[in-house]
GROMACS .gro file of C-alpha atoms in nm:
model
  206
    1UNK     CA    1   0.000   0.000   0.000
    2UNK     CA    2   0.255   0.244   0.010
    3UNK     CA    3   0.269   0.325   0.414
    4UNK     CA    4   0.582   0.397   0.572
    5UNK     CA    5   0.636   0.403   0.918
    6UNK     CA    6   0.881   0.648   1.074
    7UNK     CA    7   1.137   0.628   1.377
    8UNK     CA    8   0.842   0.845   1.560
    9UNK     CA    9   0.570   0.613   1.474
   10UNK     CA   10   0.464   0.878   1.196
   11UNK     CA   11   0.281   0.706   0.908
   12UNK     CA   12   0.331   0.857   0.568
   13UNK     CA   13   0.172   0.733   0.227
   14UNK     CA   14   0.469   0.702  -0.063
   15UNK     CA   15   0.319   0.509  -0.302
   16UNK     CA   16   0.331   0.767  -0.563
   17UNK     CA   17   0.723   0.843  -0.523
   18UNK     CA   18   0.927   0.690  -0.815
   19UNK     CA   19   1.126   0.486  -0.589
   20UNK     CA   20   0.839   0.255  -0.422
   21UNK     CA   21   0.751   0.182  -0.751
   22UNK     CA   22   1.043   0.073  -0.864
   23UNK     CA   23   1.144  -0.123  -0.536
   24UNK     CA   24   0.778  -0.361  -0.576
   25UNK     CA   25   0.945  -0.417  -0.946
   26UNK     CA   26   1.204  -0.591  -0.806
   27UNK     CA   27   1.454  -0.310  -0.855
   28UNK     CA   28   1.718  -0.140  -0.546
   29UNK     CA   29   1.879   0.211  -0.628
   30UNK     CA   30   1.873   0.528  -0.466
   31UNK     CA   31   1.702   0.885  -0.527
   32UNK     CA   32   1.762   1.242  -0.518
   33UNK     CA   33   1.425   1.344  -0.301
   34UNK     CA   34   1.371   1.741  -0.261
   35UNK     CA   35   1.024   1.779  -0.067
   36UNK     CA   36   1.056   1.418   0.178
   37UNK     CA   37   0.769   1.393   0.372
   38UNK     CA   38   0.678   1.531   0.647
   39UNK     CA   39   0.970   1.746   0.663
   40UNK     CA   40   0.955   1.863   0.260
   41UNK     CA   41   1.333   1.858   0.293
   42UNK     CA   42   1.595   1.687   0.056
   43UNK     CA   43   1.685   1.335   0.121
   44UNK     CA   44   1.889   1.109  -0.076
   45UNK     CA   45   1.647   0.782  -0.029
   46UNK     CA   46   1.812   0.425  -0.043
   47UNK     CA   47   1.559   0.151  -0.146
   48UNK     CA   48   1.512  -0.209  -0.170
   49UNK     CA   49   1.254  -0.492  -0.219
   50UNK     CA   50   1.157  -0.665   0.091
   51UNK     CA   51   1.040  -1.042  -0.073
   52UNK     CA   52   0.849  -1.338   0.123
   53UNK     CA   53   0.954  -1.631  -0.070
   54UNK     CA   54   0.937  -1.549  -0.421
   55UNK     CA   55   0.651  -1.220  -0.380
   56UNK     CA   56   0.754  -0.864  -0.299
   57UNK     CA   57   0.586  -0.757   0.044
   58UNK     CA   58   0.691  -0.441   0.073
   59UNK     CA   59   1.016  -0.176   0.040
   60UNK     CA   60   1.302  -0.102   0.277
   61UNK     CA   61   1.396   0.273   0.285
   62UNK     CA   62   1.686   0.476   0.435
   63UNK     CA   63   1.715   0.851   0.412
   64UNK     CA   64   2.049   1.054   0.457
   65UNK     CA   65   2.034   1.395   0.504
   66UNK     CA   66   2.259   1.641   0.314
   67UNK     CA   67   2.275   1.929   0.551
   68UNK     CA   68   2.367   1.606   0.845
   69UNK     CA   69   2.540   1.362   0.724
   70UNK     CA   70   2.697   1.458   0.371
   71UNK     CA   71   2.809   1.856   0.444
   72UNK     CA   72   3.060   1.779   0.628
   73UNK     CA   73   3.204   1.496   0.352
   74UNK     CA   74   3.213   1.780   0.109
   75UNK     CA   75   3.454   2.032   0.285
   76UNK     CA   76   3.769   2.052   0.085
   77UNK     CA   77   4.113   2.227   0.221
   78UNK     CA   78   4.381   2.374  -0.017
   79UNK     CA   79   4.662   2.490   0.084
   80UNK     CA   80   4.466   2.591   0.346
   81UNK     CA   81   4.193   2.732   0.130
   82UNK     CA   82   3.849   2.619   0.227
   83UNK     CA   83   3.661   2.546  -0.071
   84UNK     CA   84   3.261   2.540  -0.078
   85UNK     CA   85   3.131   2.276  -0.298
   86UNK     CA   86   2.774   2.237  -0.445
   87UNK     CA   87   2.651   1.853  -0.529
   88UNK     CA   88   2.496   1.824  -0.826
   89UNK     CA   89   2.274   1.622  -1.051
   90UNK     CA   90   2.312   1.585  -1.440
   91UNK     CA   91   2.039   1.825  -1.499
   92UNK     CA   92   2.218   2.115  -1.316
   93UNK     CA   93   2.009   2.102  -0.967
   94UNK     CA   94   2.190   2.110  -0.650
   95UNK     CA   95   2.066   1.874  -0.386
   96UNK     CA   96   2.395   1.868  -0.148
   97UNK     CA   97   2.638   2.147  -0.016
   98UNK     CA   98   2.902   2.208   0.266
   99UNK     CA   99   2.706   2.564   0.225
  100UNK     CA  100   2.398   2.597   0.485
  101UNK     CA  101   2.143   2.646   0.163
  102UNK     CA  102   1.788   2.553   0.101
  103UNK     CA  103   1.780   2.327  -0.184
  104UNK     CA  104   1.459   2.267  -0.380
  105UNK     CA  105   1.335   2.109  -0.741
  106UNK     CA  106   1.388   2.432  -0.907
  107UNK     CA  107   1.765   2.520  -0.737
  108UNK     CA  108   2.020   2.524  -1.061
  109UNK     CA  109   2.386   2.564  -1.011
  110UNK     CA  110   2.366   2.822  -1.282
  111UNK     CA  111   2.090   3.041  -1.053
  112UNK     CA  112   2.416   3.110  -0.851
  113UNK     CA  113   2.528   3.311  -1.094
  114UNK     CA  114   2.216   3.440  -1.296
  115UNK     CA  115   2.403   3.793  -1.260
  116UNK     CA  116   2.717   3.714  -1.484
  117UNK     CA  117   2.593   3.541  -1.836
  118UNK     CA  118   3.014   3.405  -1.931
  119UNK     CA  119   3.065   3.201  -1.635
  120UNK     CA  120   2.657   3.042  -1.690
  121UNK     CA  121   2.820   2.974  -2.054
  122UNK     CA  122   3.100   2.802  -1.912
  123UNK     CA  123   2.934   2.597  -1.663
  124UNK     CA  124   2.619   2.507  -1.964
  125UNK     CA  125   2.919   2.426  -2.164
  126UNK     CA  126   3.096   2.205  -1.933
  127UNK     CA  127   2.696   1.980  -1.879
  128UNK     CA  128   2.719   1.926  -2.251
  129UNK     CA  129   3.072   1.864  -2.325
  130UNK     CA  130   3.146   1.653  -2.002
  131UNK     CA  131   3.518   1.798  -1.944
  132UNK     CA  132   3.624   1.858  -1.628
  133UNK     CA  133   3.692   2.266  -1.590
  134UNK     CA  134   3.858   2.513  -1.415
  135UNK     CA  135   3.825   2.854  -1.494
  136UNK     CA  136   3.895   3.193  -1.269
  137UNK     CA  137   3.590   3.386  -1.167
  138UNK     CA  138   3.754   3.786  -1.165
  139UNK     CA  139   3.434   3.919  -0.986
  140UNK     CA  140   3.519   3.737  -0.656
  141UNK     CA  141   3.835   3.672  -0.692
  142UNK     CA  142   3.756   3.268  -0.675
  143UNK     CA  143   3.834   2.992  -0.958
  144UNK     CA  144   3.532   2.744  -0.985
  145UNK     CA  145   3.616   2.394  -1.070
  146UNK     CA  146   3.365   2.171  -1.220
  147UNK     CA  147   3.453   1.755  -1.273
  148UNK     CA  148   3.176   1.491  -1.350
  149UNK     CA  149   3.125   1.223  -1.045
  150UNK     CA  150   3.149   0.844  -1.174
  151UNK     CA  151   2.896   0.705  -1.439
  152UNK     CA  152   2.775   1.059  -1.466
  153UNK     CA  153   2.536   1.044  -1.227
  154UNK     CA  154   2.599   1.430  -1.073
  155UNK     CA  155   2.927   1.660  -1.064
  156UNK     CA  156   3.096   1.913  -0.855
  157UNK     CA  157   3.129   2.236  -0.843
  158UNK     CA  158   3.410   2.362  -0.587
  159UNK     CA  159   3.474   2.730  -0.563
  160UNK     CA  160   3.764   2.812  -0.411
  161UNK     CA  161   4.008   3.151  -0.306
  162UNK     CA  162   4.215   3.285  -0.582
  163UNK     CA  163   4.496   3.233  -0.303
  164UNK     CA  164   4.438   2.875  -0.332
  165UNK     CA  165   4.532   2.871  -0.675
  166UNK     CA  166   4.851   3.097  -0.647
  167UNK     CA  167   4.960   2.895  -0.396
  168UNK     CA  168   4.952   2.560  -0.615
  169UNK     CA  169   5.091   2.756  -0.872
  170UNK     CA  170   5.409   2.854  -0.649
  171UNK     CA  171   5.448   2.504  -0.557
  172UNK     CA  172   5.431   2.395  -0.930
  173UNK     CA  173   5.724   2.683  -0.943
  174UNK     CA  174   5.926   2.526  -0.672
  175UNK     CA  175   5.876   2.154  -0.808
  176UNK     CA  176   5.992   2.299  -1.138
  177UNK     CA  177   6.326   2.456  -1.026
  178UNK     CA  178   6.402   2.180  -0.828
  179UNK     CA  179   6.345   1.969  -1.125
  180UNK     CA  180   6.621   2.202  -1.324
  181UNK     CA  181   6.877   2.182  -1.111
  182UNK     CA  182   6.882   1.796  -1.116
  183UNK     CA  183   6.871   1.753  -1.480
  184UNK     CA  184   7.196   2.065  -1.454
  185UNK     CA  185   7.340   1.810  -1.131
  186UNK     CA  186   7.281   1.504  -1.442
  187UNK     CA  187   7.400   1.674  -1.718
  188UNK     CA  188   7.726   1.782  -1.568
  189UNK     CA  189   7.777   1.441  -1.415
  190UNK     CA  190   7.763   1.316  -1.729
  191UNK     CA  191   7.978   1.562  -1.889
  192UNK     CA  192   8.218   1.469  -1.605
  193UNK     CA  193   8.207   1.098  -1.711
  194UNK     CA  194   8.211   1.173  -2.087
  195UNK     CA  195   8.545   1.423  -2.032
  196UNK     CA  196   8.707   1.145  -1.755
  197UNK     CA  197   8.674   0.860  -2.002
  198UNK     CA  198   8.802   1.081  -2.237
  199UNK     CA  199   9.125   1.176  -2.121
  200UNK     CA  200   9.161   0.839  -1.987
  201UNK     CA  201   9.178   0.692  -2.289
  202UNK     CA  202   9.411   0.927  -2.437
  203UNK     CA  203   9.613   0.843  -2.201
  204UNK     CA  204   9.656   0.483  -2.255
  205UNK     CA  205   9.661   0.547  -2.606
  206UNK     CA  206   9.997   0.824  -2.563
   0.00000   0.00000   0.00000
């Protein structure tokens, strides 16, 4: 029938939510939920087929909350930068953020920044070409980086400090020069050997 029974003895009707239906078809998954009931908050709901024998009797459901138990997963540190990142699914809605944000249906990464048409282009670009971006963003001094999850079912979007990014780009700097003088240590080790050999065997020959 559809009747689930919460921890408080609440009981709500979900036979008309997508996954029910596909749990009594025999099929487990999880879904992206933005108006759970009773609380009409966003749930990521795990499901699964409970069977008696051979017959589906029902569905076992788990929620986990975003704002509770996945926020804190999505806090990202670089070079101690903290980074906000926005959860999103393949159409562009964000259900999941280390950002205290109410997330609905109609809540599109682009809506974050409705104000400045390029950087919608870039992320519109980056849902239809699939690429994982990175790309400054001059009016807050942030670069946003955008990367598919697996099997394309959602990406990231991290926006991070500007400092963030200088900072990897001073350790790239660092790597680099330390990376020249040991190919200048090589090369005049081998020019050593090459010269030692060299006069060696002009000696034997004289």
């Amino acid at each position: 029938k559809g009747n689930f029974e919460g921890k408080l003895g609440t009981v709500i009707n979900v036979s008309e939510r997508e996954y029910f239906q596909n749990a009594m078809k025999g099929n487990s998954g999880m879904e992206v939920v933005f108006d759970a009931k009773p609380s009409e908050e966003t749930f990521l709901v795990l499901y699964a087929p409970v069977y008696e024998g051979r017959q589906i009797r029902g569905v076992l459901i788990g929620g986990i909350s975003p704002k509770e138990q996945l926020a804190p997963l999505l806090d990202r540190n670089y070079y101690e930068e903290n980074a906000v990142s926005y959860w999103c699914l393949p159409n562009g809605r964000i259900w999941a953020s280390n950002r205290d944000i109410i997330t609905t249906e109609e809540t599109l990464v682009t809506d974050l920044f409705k104000e400045e048409p390029g950087t919608v282009t870039e992320i519109e670009n980056f849902m239809k070409d699939g690429d994982s971006v990175a790309f400054a963003h001059k009016e807050t001094d942030t670069v946003l980086a955008l990367h598919w999850l697996s099997d394309n079912k959602g990406f990231l979007l991290q926006v991070f400090p500007d400092a963030a990014a200088n900072a990897q780009m001073e350790s790239a700097n660092r790597t680099g020069k330390f990376l020249e003088v040991v190919m200048l240590a090589i090369f005049a080790m081998a020019v050593f050997c090459v010269g030692f050999f060299y006069v060696r065997e002009l000696t034997d020959v004289n």
